[in-house]
């Protein structure tokens, strides 16, 4: 008799896990997320493009992301508006930070509105529905990733922890951009950031943004022979 041995590390299909899988699919359907967008979001949050490969913690992280996108389970209390208004505020915050990184040339609301029109084909961002808002945020996150600002976060973090990590990564990406521009930062801005507060990171990001713009202007002048 030959025994078939499976050495793969399959994720156990427990009762709690089945319940979380069901909630993931309910949330996806409620938000009307297209398959490609759903897989992109899932991979960004959990590292997998299929919910069946996720652990319990990763499934919880996916559900938390759906909640931030506006999903509310049946019977959940309506504590705040997570629709277009919240989405636009998040998009505006990311747009400003992308400007600080030097990923875009114009950090104004008008420029964000124009970007939204190209991405979503709507005249005003406030008219975007939840699915369109999700697409906009994912497009901004993809832009951040292309410019060295990682958006992937460990599972089961609090909102405060997520924000702090993203702020720290932004400063790291800004420092790397200055190096690429031949204008590496020195002094306090180049120090170890482990003990930095959110306010210290925000202050550093603003200062580094100014340095990035200055370094780019200097390089442009040099390239033009000025």
Coordinates of N, CA and C in Angstrom, one line a residue:
X1 N 0.8 -1.2 0.0 CA 0.0 0.0 0.0 C 0.9 1.2 0.0
X2 N 0.6 2.2 -0.9 CA 1.3 3.4 -0.9 C 0.5 4.5 -0.2
X3 N 1.2 5.3 0.6 CA 0.5 6.4 1.3 C 0.9 7.7 0.7
X4 N -0.1 8.5 0.4 CA 0.1 9.8 -0.2 C 0.3 10.8 1.0
X5 N 1.5 11.4 0.9 CA 1.9 12.4 2.0 C 1.9 13.8 1.4
X6 N 1.1 14.6 2.1 CA 1.0 16.0 1.7 C 1.9 16.9 2.7
X7 N 3.0 17.4 2.2 CA 3.8 18.2 3.1 C 3.5 19.7 3.0
X8 N 2.5 20.1 2.3 CA 2.2 21.5 2.2 C 1.6 22.0 3.5
X9 N 1.9 23.3 3.8 CA 1.4 23.9 5.1 C 0.0 24.5 4.9
X10 N -1.0 23.7 4.8 CA -2.3 24.2 4.6 C -2.8 24.9 5.8
X11 N -3.7 25.9 5.6 CA -4.2 26.6 6.7 C -5.5 25.9 7.2
X12 N -5.5 25.5 8.5 CA -6.6 24.7 9.0 C -8.0 25.4 8.8
X13 N -9.0 24.7 8.3 CA -10.3 25.2 8.0 C -11.2 25.1 9.3
X14 N -10.9 25.9 10.3 CA -11.7 25.8 11.5 C -13.0 26.5 11.5
X15 N -13.8 26.3 12.5 CA -15.1 27.1 12.5 C -15.0 28.6 12.5
X16 N -14.1 29.1 13.4 CA -13.9 30.6 13.4 C -13.4 31.1 12.0
X17 N -12.5 30.3 11.4 CA -11.9 30.7 10.1 C -13.0 30.7 9.0
X18 N -13.9 29.7 9.0 CA -14.9 29.7 8.0 C -15.8 30.9 8.2
X19 N -16.1 31.3 9.5 CA -16.9 32.5 9.7 C -16.3 33.7 9.2
X20 N -15.0 33.9 9.4 CA -14.3 35.0 8.9 C -14.2 35.0 7.3
X21 N -14.0 33.9 6.7 CA -14.0 33.8 5.3 C -15.4 34.2 4.7
X22 N -16.4 33.8 5.4 CA -17.8 34.2 4.9 C -18.0 35.7 5.0
X23 N -17.4 36.3 6.1 CA -17.6 37.7 6.3 C -16.8 38.5 5.3
X24 N -15.6 38.0 4.9 CA -14.8 38.6 3.8 C -15.6 38.7 2.5
X25 N -16.2 37.6 2.2 CA -16.9 37.5 0.9 C -18.2 38.4 1.0
X26 N -18.8 38.4 2.2 CA -20.0 39.3 2.3 C -19.6 40.8 2.1
X27 N -18.5 41.1 2.7 CA -18.0 42.5 2.6 C -17.6 42.8 1.2
X28 N -16.9 41.9 0.5 CA -16.6 42.2 -0.9 C -17.8 42.4 -1.7
X29 N -18.8 41.6 -1.5 CA -20.1 41.7 -2.3 C -20.8 43.0 -2.0
X30 N -20.8 43.4 -0.7 CA -21.5 44.6 -0.2 C -20.8 45.8 -0.8
X31 N -19.5 45.8 -1.0 CA -18.8 47.0 -1.5 C -18.7 46.9 -3.1
X32 N -19.2 45.8 -3.7 CA -19.1 45.6 -5.1 C -17.7 45.8 -5.7
X33 N -16.8 45.2 -5.1 CA -15.4 45.3 -5.5 C -15.1 44.3 -6.6
X34 N -14.5 44.8 -7.7 CA -14.1 43.9 -8.8 C -13.1 42.9 -8.4
X35 N -13.0 41.8 -9.1 CA -12.1 40.7 -8.8 C -10.6 41.2 -8.7
X36 N -10.2 41.9 -9.7 CA -8.8 42.4 -9.7 C -8.5 43.3 -8.6
X37 N -9.4 44.2 -8.3 CA -9.2 45.2 -7.2 C -9.2 44.5 -5.9
X38 N -10.1 43.5 -5.7 CA -10.2 42.7 -4.5 C -8.9 41.9 -4.2
X39 N -8.4 41.3 -5.3 CA -7.1 40.5 -5.1 C -5.9 41.5 -4.8
X40 N -5.9 42.6 -5.4 CA -4.8 43.6 -5.2 C -4.9 44.1 -3.7
X41 N -6.1 44.4 -3.2 CA -6.2 44.8 -1.8 C -5.8 43.7 -0.9
X42 N -6.3 42.5 -1.1 CA -6.0 41.4 -0.3 C -4.5 41.1 -0.2
X43 N -3.8 41.2 -1.3 CA -2.4 40.9 -1.3 C -1.6 42.0 -0.6
X44 N -2.1 43.3 -0.7 CA -1.5 44.4 0.0 C -1.6 44.2 1.5
X45 N -2.8 43.8 1.9 CA -3.0 43.7 3.4 C -2.5 42.4 4.0
X46 N -2.6 41.3 3.3 CA -2.3 40.0 3.9 C -1.1 39.3 3.3
X47 N -0.7 39.7 2.1 CA 0.4 39.0 1.4 C -0.1 37.9 0.5
X48 N -1.4 37.6 0.5 CA -2.0 36.6 -0.3 C -3.1 37.2 -1.2
X49 N -3.3 36.6 -2.4 CA -4.3 37.1 -3.3 C -5.6 36.3 -3.3
X50 N -5.6 35.4 -2.3 CA -6.8 34.6 -2.1 C -7.1 34.4 -0.6
X51 N -8.3 34.6 -0.2 CA -8.7 34.6 1.2 C -8.5 33.2 1.8
X52 N -8.6 32.1 0.9 CA -8.5 30.8 1.4 C -7.0 30.5 1.9
X53 N -6.1 31.3 1.6 CA -4.7 31.1 2.0 C -4.3 31.9 3.2
X54 N -5.3 32.7 3.7 CA -5.0 33.6 4.9 C -5.2 32.9 6.2
X55 N -4.4 33.3 7.2 CA -4.6 32.9 8.6 C -5.7 33.6 9.2
X56 N -6.1 33.3 10.4 CA -7.1 34.0 11.1 C -6.8 35.5 11.3
X57 N -5.5 35.8 11.7 CA -5.1 37.2 11.9 C -5.2 37.9 10.6
X58 N -4.8 37.3 9.5 CA -4.8 38.0 8.2 C -6.2 38.2 7.7
X59 N -7.1 37.3 8.0 CA -8.5 37.5 7.6 C -9.1 38.7 8.4
X60 N -8.8 38.7 9.7 CA -9.3 39.9 10.5 C -8.7 41.2 9.9
X61 N -7.5 41.2 9.5 CA -6.9 42.4 8.9 C -7.7 42.8 7.6
X62 N -8.0 41.8 6.8 CA -8.8 42.1 5.6 C -10.1 42.7 5.9
X63 N -10.8 42.2 7.0 CA -12.1 42.7 7.4 C -12.0 44.1 7.9
X64 N -10.9 44.4 8.7 CA -10.7 45.7 9.2 C -10.5 46.7 8.0
X65 N -9.8 46.2 6.9 CA -9.7 47.1 5.8 C -11.0 47.4 5.1
X66 N -11.9 46.3 5.0 CA -13.2 46.5 4.5 C -14.0 47.5 5.3
X67 N -13.9 47.4 6.6 CA -14.6 48.4 7.5 C -14.1 49.8 7.2
X68 N -12.8 50.0 7.1 CA -12.3 51.3 6.8 C -12.8 51.8 5.4
X69 N -13.1 50.9 4.5 CA -13.6 51.3 3.2 C -15.1 51.6 3.2
X70 N -15.8 51.3 4.4 CA -17.2 51.6 4.5 C -18.1 50.4 4.8
X71 N -17.6 49.2 4.9 CA -18.4 48.1 5.1 C -18.9 48.1 6.5
X72 N -20.2 47.8 6.7 CA -20.8 47.6 8.0 C -21.6 46.4 7.9
X73 N -21.4 45.5 8.9 CA -22.1 44.2 9.0 C -23.6 44.5 9.4
X74 N -24.5 43.6 9.1 CA -25.9 43.8 9.5 C -26.0 44.1 10.9
X75 N -26.8 45.1 11.3 CA -27.0 45.4 12.7 C -25.9 46.3 13.3
X76 N -24.9 46.6 12.6 CA -23.8 47.4 13.2 C -24.3 48.8 13.4
X77 N -23.8 49.4 14.5 CA -24.3 50.8 14.8 C -23.6 51.8 13.8
X78 N -24.4 52.7 13.4 CA -23.9 53.8 12.4 C -23.3 54.9 13.3
X79 N -22.0 54.7 13.6 CA -21.3 55.7 14.5 C -20.8 56.9 13.7
X80 N -20.4 56.7 12.5 CA -19.9 57.8 11.7 C -20.0 57.5 10.2
X81 N -19.9 58.5 9.4 CA -20.0 58.4 8.0 C -18.7 57.9 7.4
X82 N -18.7 56.7 6.8 CA -17.5 56.1 6.2 C -17.6 56.1 4.7
X83 N -18.5 56.9 4.2 CA -18.7 56.9 2.7 C -17.8 57.8 2.0
X84 N -18.3 58.6 1.0 CA -17.4 59.4 0.2 C -16.7 60.4 0.9
X85 N -17.3 61.0 1.9 CA -16.6 62.1 2.7 C -15.3 61.6 3.3
X86 N -15.4 60.4 4.0 CA -14.2 59.9 4.6 C -13.1 59.5 3.6
X87 N -13.6 58.9 2.5 CA -12.7 58.5 1.4 C -12.0 59.7 0.8
X88 N -12.7 60.8 0.6 CA -12.0 62.0 0.1 C -11.0 62.6 1.1
X89 N -11.4 62.5 2.3 CA -10.4 63.0 3.3 C -9.1 62.2 3.3
X90 N -9.3 60.9 3.2 CA -8.1 60.0 3.2 C -7.3 60.2 1.9
X91 N -8.0 60.4 0.8 CA -7.3 60.6 -0.5 C -6.5 61.9 -0.4
X92 N -7.2 63.0 0.2 CA -6.5 64.3 0.3 C -5.2 64.2 1.1
X93 N -5.3 63.4 2.3 CA -4.2 63.3 3.1 C -3.0 62.5 2.4
X94 N -3.4 61.5 1.7 CA -2.4 60.7 1.0 C -1.8 61.6 -0.2
X95 N -2.6 62.4 -0.8 CA -2.1 63.3 -1.9 C -1.1 64.2 -1.4
X96 N -1.3 64.8 -0.2 CA -0.4 65.8 0.3 C 0.9 65.1 0.7
X97 N 0.8 63.9 1.2 CA 2.0 63.1 1.6 C 2.8 62.7 0.4
X98 N 2.1 62.4 -0.7 CA 2.8 62.0 -1.9 C 3.6 63.2 -2.5
X99 N 3.0 64.4 -2.3 CA 3.6 65.6 -2.7 C 4.9 65.9 -1.9
X100 N 4.8 65.6 -0.6 CA 6.0 65.7 0.3 C 7.1 64.8 -0.1
X101 N 6.7 63.6 -0.6 CA 7.6 62.6 -1.0 C 8.3 63.0 -2.4
X102 N 7.6 63.9 -3.1 CA 8.1 64.3 -4.4 C 7.6 63.4 -5.5
X103 N 6.6 62.6 -5.2 CA 6.0 61.7 -6.2 C 5.1 62.4 -7.2
X104 N 4.6 63.6 -6.8 CA 3.8 64.4 -7.7 C 4.2 65.8 -7.6
X105 N 3.9 66.6 -8.6 CA 4.4 68.0 -8.7 C 3.5 69.0 -8.0
X106 N 2.2 68.6 -7.9 CA 1.2 69.6 -7.4 C 0.4 68.9 -6.3
X107 N 0.5 69.4 -5.1 CA -0.3 68.8 -4.0 C -1.6 69.5 -3.7
X108 N -2.1 70.3 -4.6 CA -3.3 71.0 -4.4 C -4.6 70.1 -4.5
X109 N -5.7 70.6 -4.0 CA -7.0 69.9 -4.1 C -7.4 69.8 -5.6
X110 N -7.1 70.9 -6.3 CA -7.4 70.9 -7.8 C -6.7 69.8 -8.5
X111 N -5.5 69.6 -8.2 CA -4.7 68.5 -8.8 C -5.2 67.2 -8.5
X112 N -5.6 67.0 -7.2 CA -6.2 65.7 -6.8 C -7.5 65.5 -7.5
X113 N -8.3 66.6 -7.6 CA -9.6 66.4 -8.3 C -9.4 66.0 -9.8
X114 N -8.4 66.6 -10.4 CA -8.0 66.2 -11.8 C -7.6 64.7 -11.9
X115 N -6.8 64.3 -10.9 CA -6.3 62.9 -10.9 C -7.5 62.0 -10.7
X116 N -8.5 62.4 -9.8 CA -9.7 61.6 -9.6 C -10.5 61.5 -10.8
X117 N -10.6 62.5 -11.6 CA -11.4 62.5 -12.9 C -10.8 61.5 -13.8
X118 N -9.4 61.5 -13.9 CA -8.7 60.5 -14.8 C -8.9 59.1 -14.3
X119 N -8.9 58.9 -13.0 CA -9.0 57.5 -12.5 C -10.4 57.0 -12.5
X120 N -11.3 57.8 -12.1 CA -12.7 57.4 -11.9 C -13.7 57.8 -12.9
X121 N -13.4 58.8 -13.7 CA -14.3 59.3 -14.7 C -15.5 59.9 -14.1
X122 N -15.3 60.7 -12.9 CA -16.4 61.4 -12.3 C -15.9 62.9 -12.2
X123 N -16.8 63.8 -12.3 CA -16.5 65.2 -12.3 C -16.0 65.7 -11.0
X124 N -16.6 65.2 -9.9 CA -16.2 65.6 -8.6 C -16.0 64.4 -7.7
X125 N -14.9 64.5 -6.9 CA -14.6 63.3 -6.0 C -15.8 63.1 -5.0
X126 N -16.4 64.1 -4.6 CA -17.5 63.9 -3.6 C -18.7 63.1 -4.1
X127 N -18.7 63.0 -5.5 CA -19.8 62.2 -6.1 C -19.4 60.7 -6.3
X128 N -18.1 60.4 -5.9 CA -17.7 59.0 -6.1 C -18.4 58.1 -5.1
X129 N -18.8 56.9 -5.6 CA -19.4 55.9 -4.6 C -18.3 55.2 -3.9
X130 N -18.6 54.2 -3.1 CA -17.7 53.5 -2.3 C -16.7 52.7 -3.1
X131 N -17.2 52.1 -4.1 CA -16.3 51.3 -5.0 C -15.3 52.2 -5.7
X132 N -15.8 53.3 -6.2 CA -14.9 54.3 -6.9 C -13.9 54.8 -5.9
X133 N -14.3 55.1 -4.7 CA -13.4 55.6 -3.7 C -12.3 54.6 -3.4
X134 N -12.7 53.4 -3.3 CA -11.7 52.3 -3.1 C -10.7 52.3 -4.2
X135 N -11.1 52.4 -5.4 CA -10.2 52.4 -6.5 C -9.2 53.6 -6.5
X136 N -9.7 54.7 -6.0 CA -8.9 55.9 -5.9 C -7.8 55.7 -4.9
X137 N -8.2 55.2 -3.7 CA -7.2 55.0 -2.6 C -6.2 53.9 -3.1
X138 N -6.6 52.9 -3.7 CA -5.7 51.9 -4.2 C -4.7 52.5 -5.2
X139 N -5.2 53.4 -6.1 CA -4.3 54.0 -7.1 C -3.3 54.9 -6.4
X140 N -3.6 55.6 -5.3 CA -2.7 56.4 -4.6 C -1.7 55.5 -3.8
X141 N -2.2 54.4 -3.3 CA -1.2 53.5 -2.6 C -0.2 52.9 -3.6
X142 N -0.7 52.5 -4.8 CA 0.2 52.0 -5.8 C 1.2 53.0 -6.2
X143 N 0.8 54.3 -6.3 CA 1.8 55.4 -6.6 C 2.8 55.5 -5.5
X144 N 2.4 55.3 -4.2 CA 3.3 55.4 -3.1 C 4.3 54.2 -3.2
X145 N 3.8 53.0 -3.5 CA 4.7 51.9 -3.6 C 5.7 52.1 -4.6
X146 N 5.3 52.6 -5.8 CA 6.3 52.8 -6.9 C 7.4 53.8 -6.5
X147 N 7.1 54.7 -5.5 CA 8.0 55.7 -5.1 C 8.7 55.4 -3.8
X148 N 8.7 54.1 -3.4 CA 9.5 53.7 -2.3 C 8.8 53.8 -0.9
X149 N 7.5 54.2 -0.9 CA 6.8 54.4 0.3 C 5.9 53.2 0.5
X150 N 6.4 52.2 1.2 CA 5.6 50.9 1.4 C 4.3 51.1 2.1
X151 N 3.2 50.5 1.6 CA 1.9 50.6 2.3 C 1.5 49.3 3.0
X152 N 2.3 48.3 2.8 CA 1.9 47.0 3.3 C 2.3 47.0 4.8
X153 N 1.3 46.6 5.6 CA 1.4 46.6 7.1 C 1.2 45.3 7.7
X154 N 1.8 45.0 8.9 CA 1.6 43.8 9.6 C 0.1 43.7 10.0
X155 N -0.4 42.5 10.2 CA -1.7 42.3 10.6 C -1.9 42.7 12.1
X156 N -3.2 43.0 12.4 CA -3.6 43.2 13.8 C -2.9 44.3 14.5
X157 N -2.8 45.4 13.8 CA -2.2 46.6 14.4 C -3.4 47.6 14.7
X158 N -3.2 48.4 15.7 CA -4.2 49.5 16.0 C -4.0 50.6 14.9
X159 N -5.0 51.4 14.8 CA -5.0 52.5 13.9 C -3.8 53.4 14.1
X160 N -3.5 53.7 15.4 CA -2.4 54.5 15.8 C -1.1 53.9 15.4
X161 N -0.9 52.6 15.5 CA 0.3 52.0 15.1 C 0.5 52.0 13.6
X162 N -0.6 51.8 12.9 CA -0.5 51.9 11.4 C -0.1 53.2 11.0
X163 N -0.7 54.3 11.5 CA -0.4 55.6 11.1 C 1.1 55.9 11.5
X164 N 1.6 55.5 12.6 CA 3.0 55.8 13.0 C 3.9 55.1 12.0
X165 N 3.7 53.9 11.7 CA 4.6 53.1 10.8 C 4.6 53.8 9.4
X166 N 3.4 54.2 8.9 CA 3.4 54.9 7.6 C 4.1 56.2 7.6
X167 N 4.0 56.9 8.7 CA 4.7 58.2 8.8 C 6.2 58.0 8.8
X168 N 6.7 57.0 9.6 CA 8.1 56.6 9.7 C 8.6 56.2 8.3
X169 N 7.8 55.4 7.6 CA 8.2 54.9 6.3 C 8.3 56.1 5.3
X170 N 7.4 57.0 5.4 CA 7.4 58.2 4.5 C 8.8 58.9 4.7
X171 N 9.2 59.2 5.9 CA 10.4 59.9 6.2 C 11.6 59.0 5.6
X172 N 11.5 57.7 5.8 CA 12.6 56.9 5.2 C 12.6 57.0 3.7
X173 N 11.5 57.0 3.0 CA 11.4 57.2 1.6 C 11.9 58.5 1.1
X174 N 11.6 59.6 1.9 CA 12.1 60.9 1.6 C 13.7 61.0 1.7
X175 N 14.2 60.4 2.7 CA 15.7 60.3 2.9 C 16.3 59.6 1.7
X176 N 15.7 58.5 1.3 CA 16.2 57.7 0.1 C 16.2 58.6 -1.1
X177 N 15.1 59.4 -1.3 CA 14.9 60.2 -2.5 C 16.0 61.3 -2.5
X178 N 16.3 61.8 -1.4 CA 17.4 62.8 -1.3 C 18.7 62.2 -1.7
X179 N 19.0 61.0 -1.2 CA 20.2 60.4 -1.6 C 20.3 60.2 -3.1
X180 N 19.2 59.8 -3.7 CA 19.1 59.6 -5.2 C 19.3 60.9 -5.9
X181 N 18.9 62.0 -5.3 CA 19.1 63.3 -5.9 C 20.5 63.9 -5.6
X182 N 21.3 63.1 -4.9 CA 22.7 63.6 -4.6 C 22.7 64.6 -3.5
X183 N 21.7 64.6 -2.6 CA 21.7 65.6 -1.6 C 21.3 65.0 -0.3
X184 N 22.0 64.0 0.1 CA 21.7 63.2 1.3 C 21.6 64.1 2.6
X185 N 20.6 63.8 3.4 CA 20.4 64.6 4.6 C 21.4 64.2 5.7
X186 N 21.8 65.2 6.5 CA 22.7 64.9 7.6 C 22.1 65.5 8.8
X187 N 22.8 65.3 10.0 CA 22.3 65.9 11.2 C 21.1 65.2 11.8
X188 N 20.3 65.9 12.5 CA 19.1 65.3 13.2 C 18.2 64.6 12.3
X189 N 18.0 65.0 11.1 CA 17.1 64.3 10.2 C 17.6 63.0 9.8
X190 N 18.8 62.7 9.9 CA 19.4 61.4 9.5 C 19.6 60.5 10.7
X191 N 19.1 60.9 11.9 CA 19.3 60.1 13.1 C 18.3 59.0 13.1
X192 N 18.6 58.0 14.1 CA 17.7 56.9 14.2 C 16.3 57.4 14.7
X193 N 15.2 56.9 14.1 CA 13.9 57.4 14.3 C 13.1 56.6 15.3
X194 N 13.7 55.6 15.9 CA 12.9 54.6 16.7 C 12.1 55.3 17.8
X195 N 12.6 56.4 18.4 CA 11.9 57.0 19.5 C 11.1 58.2 19.1
X196 N 11.1 58.5 17.8 CA 10.4 59.7 17.3 C 8.9 59.6 17.5
X197 N 8.3 60.7 17.9 CA 6.8 60.8 18.0 C 6.2 61.0 16.7
X198 N 4.9 60.9 16.6 CA 4.2 61.3 15.4 C 4.4 62.7 14.9
X199 N 4.4 63.6 15.9 CA 4.7 65.0 15.6 C 6.1 65.3 15.1
X200 N 7.0 64.5 15.7 CA 8.4 64.7 15.2 C 8.5 64.2 13.8
X201 N 7.9 63.1 13.5 CA 7.9 62.5 12.1 C 7.2 63.5 11.1
X202 N 6.1 64.1 11.5 CA 5.4 65.0 10.6 C 6.3 66.2 10.4
X203 N 6.9 66.7 11.4 CA 7.8 67.9 11.2 C 9.0 67.6 10.3
X204 N 9.6 66.4 10.5 CA 10.7 65.9 9.6 C 10.2 65.8 8.2
X205 N 9.0 65.3 8.0 CA 8.5 65.1 6.6 C 8.3 66.4 5.9
X206 N 7.9 67.4 6.6 CA 7.7 68.7 6.0 C 9.1 69.3 5.6
X207 N 10.0 69.2 6.5 CA 11.3 69.7 6.2 C 12.0 69.0 5.1
X208 N 11.9 67.7 5.1 CA 12.5 66.9 4.0 C 11.8 67.2 2.7
X209 N 10.5 67.5 2.7 CA 9.8 67.8 1.5 C 10.4 69.1 0.9
X210 N 10.7 70.1 1.7 CA 11.3 71.3 1.2 C 12.6 71.0 0.6
X211 N 13.4 70.2 1.3 CA 14.7 69.8 0.8 C 14.6 69.1 -0.6
X212 N 13.6 68.2 -0.7 CA 13.5 67.5 -2.0 C 13.2 68.4 -3.1
X213 N 12.3 69.4 -2.9 CA 12.0 70.4 -3.9 C 13.2 71.2 -4.3
X214 N 13.9 71.6 -3.3 CA 15.1 72.4 -3.5 C 16.2 71.6 -4.3
X215 N 16.4 70.3 -3.9 CA 17.3 69.5 -4.6 C 16.9 69.2 -6.1
X216 N 15.6 69.0 -6.3 CA 15.1 68.8 -7.7 C 15.3 70.1 -8.5
X217 N 15.1 71.2 -7.9 CA 15.3 72.5 -8.6 C 16.7 72.7 -9.0
X218 N 17.6 72.3 -8.1 CA 19.0 72.5 -8.3 C 19.5 71.5 -9.4
X219 N 19.0 70.3 -9.4 CA 19.3 69.3 -10.5 C 18.8 69.8 -11.8
X220 N 17.6 70.3 -11.8 CA 17.0 70.8 -13.1 C 17.8 71.9 -13.7
X221 N 18.3 72.8 -12.8 CA 19.1 73.9 -13.3 C 20.4 73.4 -13.9
X222 N 21.0 72.4 -13.2 CA 22.3 71.9 -13.6 C 22.1 71.2 -14.9
X223 N 21.0 70.4 -15.1 CA 20.7 69.7 -16.4 C 20.5 70.7 -17.5
X224 N 19.9 71.9 -17.2 CA 19.7 72.9 -18.2 C 20.9 73.8 -18.5
X225 N 22.0 73.5 -17.7 CA 23.2 74.3 -17.8 C 23.1 75.7 -17.3
X226 N 22.2 75.9 -16.3 CA 22.0 77.3 -15.8 C 23.1 77.5 -14.8

